[in-house]
Amino acid sequence: RDPFDSELHKVVVPTMIAAGAADPGFPPDLLRATIQGHMPGAALTVLDTGHYPPLESPEVCAALIQTFALALA
């Protein structure tokens, strides 16, 4: 199995990443080092959640997505 970041360099669309501050599997430092390293334009937001930001904080995630999408318009 390829590392999760092996194809990220192919992403050419605006990208938002919502990371959970307490995510043990994909902590923010790992995402900064891998995803943002391959996708320098990606926006990373760290939320006060664990591994499932949309389930743990749906209102905050919805507002974040809305703000991101409106900025693209």
XYZ file of C-alpha atoms in Angstrom:
73
model
C 0.000 0.000 0.000
C 1.312 3.431 -0.941
C 1.776 6.097 1.711
C -1.299 8.290 2.037
C 0.571 11.285 0.658
C 1.981 9.647 -2.493
C -0.653 11.163 -4.814
C -1.159 14.562 -3.189
C 1.065 16.383 -5.676
C -1.622 15.700 -8.310
C -4.250 17.782 -6.502
C -4.519 21.114 -8.312
C -7.748 22.514 -6.883
C -8.121 24.719 -3.816
C -8.057 22.467 -0.781
C -9.063 22.916 2.830
C -7.916 20.506 5.515
C -9.677 20.379 8.871
C -7.458 18.678 11.424
C -8.372 17.617 14.928
C -5.945 18.898 17.550
C -6.313 15.613 19.460
C -6.300 13.275 16.438
C -3.912 10.426 17.300
C -3.810 9.053 13.728
C -3.312 12.254 11.760
C -2.104 14.909 14.205
C -1.759 18.464 12.899
C 2.053 18.305 12.853
C 1.934 15.251 10.578
C -0.529 16.983 8.257
C 1.631 20.094 8.117
C 4.699 18.023 7.274
C 3.064 15.783 4.679
C -0.054 17.221 3.106
C 1.006 20.841 3.133
C 4.469 19.805 1.997
C 2.964 18.309 -1.160
C 0.154 20.842 -1.485
C 1.632 24.212 -0.510
C -1.599 26.069 -1.266
C -3.718 23.891 1.007
C -5.405 25.680 3.882
C -5.002 23.820 7.188
C -7.278 24.620 10.096
C -6.797 22.908 13.435
C -10.004 22.353 15.372
C -10.548 21.388 19.001
C -11.597 17.840 18.074
C -10.235 14.350 17.679
C -10.184 12.252 14.499
C -13.680 13.169 13.236
C -14.066 16.977 13.143
C -17.353 16.936 11.148
C -18.966 14.563 13.654
C -17.479 16.115 16.772
C -18.040 19.746 15.812
C -20.489 19.902 12.887
C -21.436 23.560 13.248
C -17.825 24.715 13.275
C -17.002 22.515 10.272
C -20.022 23.761 8.343
C -19.027 27.372 8.955
C -15.445 26.609 7.956
C -16.547 24.969 4.706
C -18.933 27.808 3.941
C -16.234 30.432 4.488
C -13.784 28.481 2.347
C -16.312 28.011 -0.476
C -17.420 31.653 -0.449
C -13.803 32.773 -0.705
C -13.521 30.780 -3.935
C -16.520 32.453 -5.553
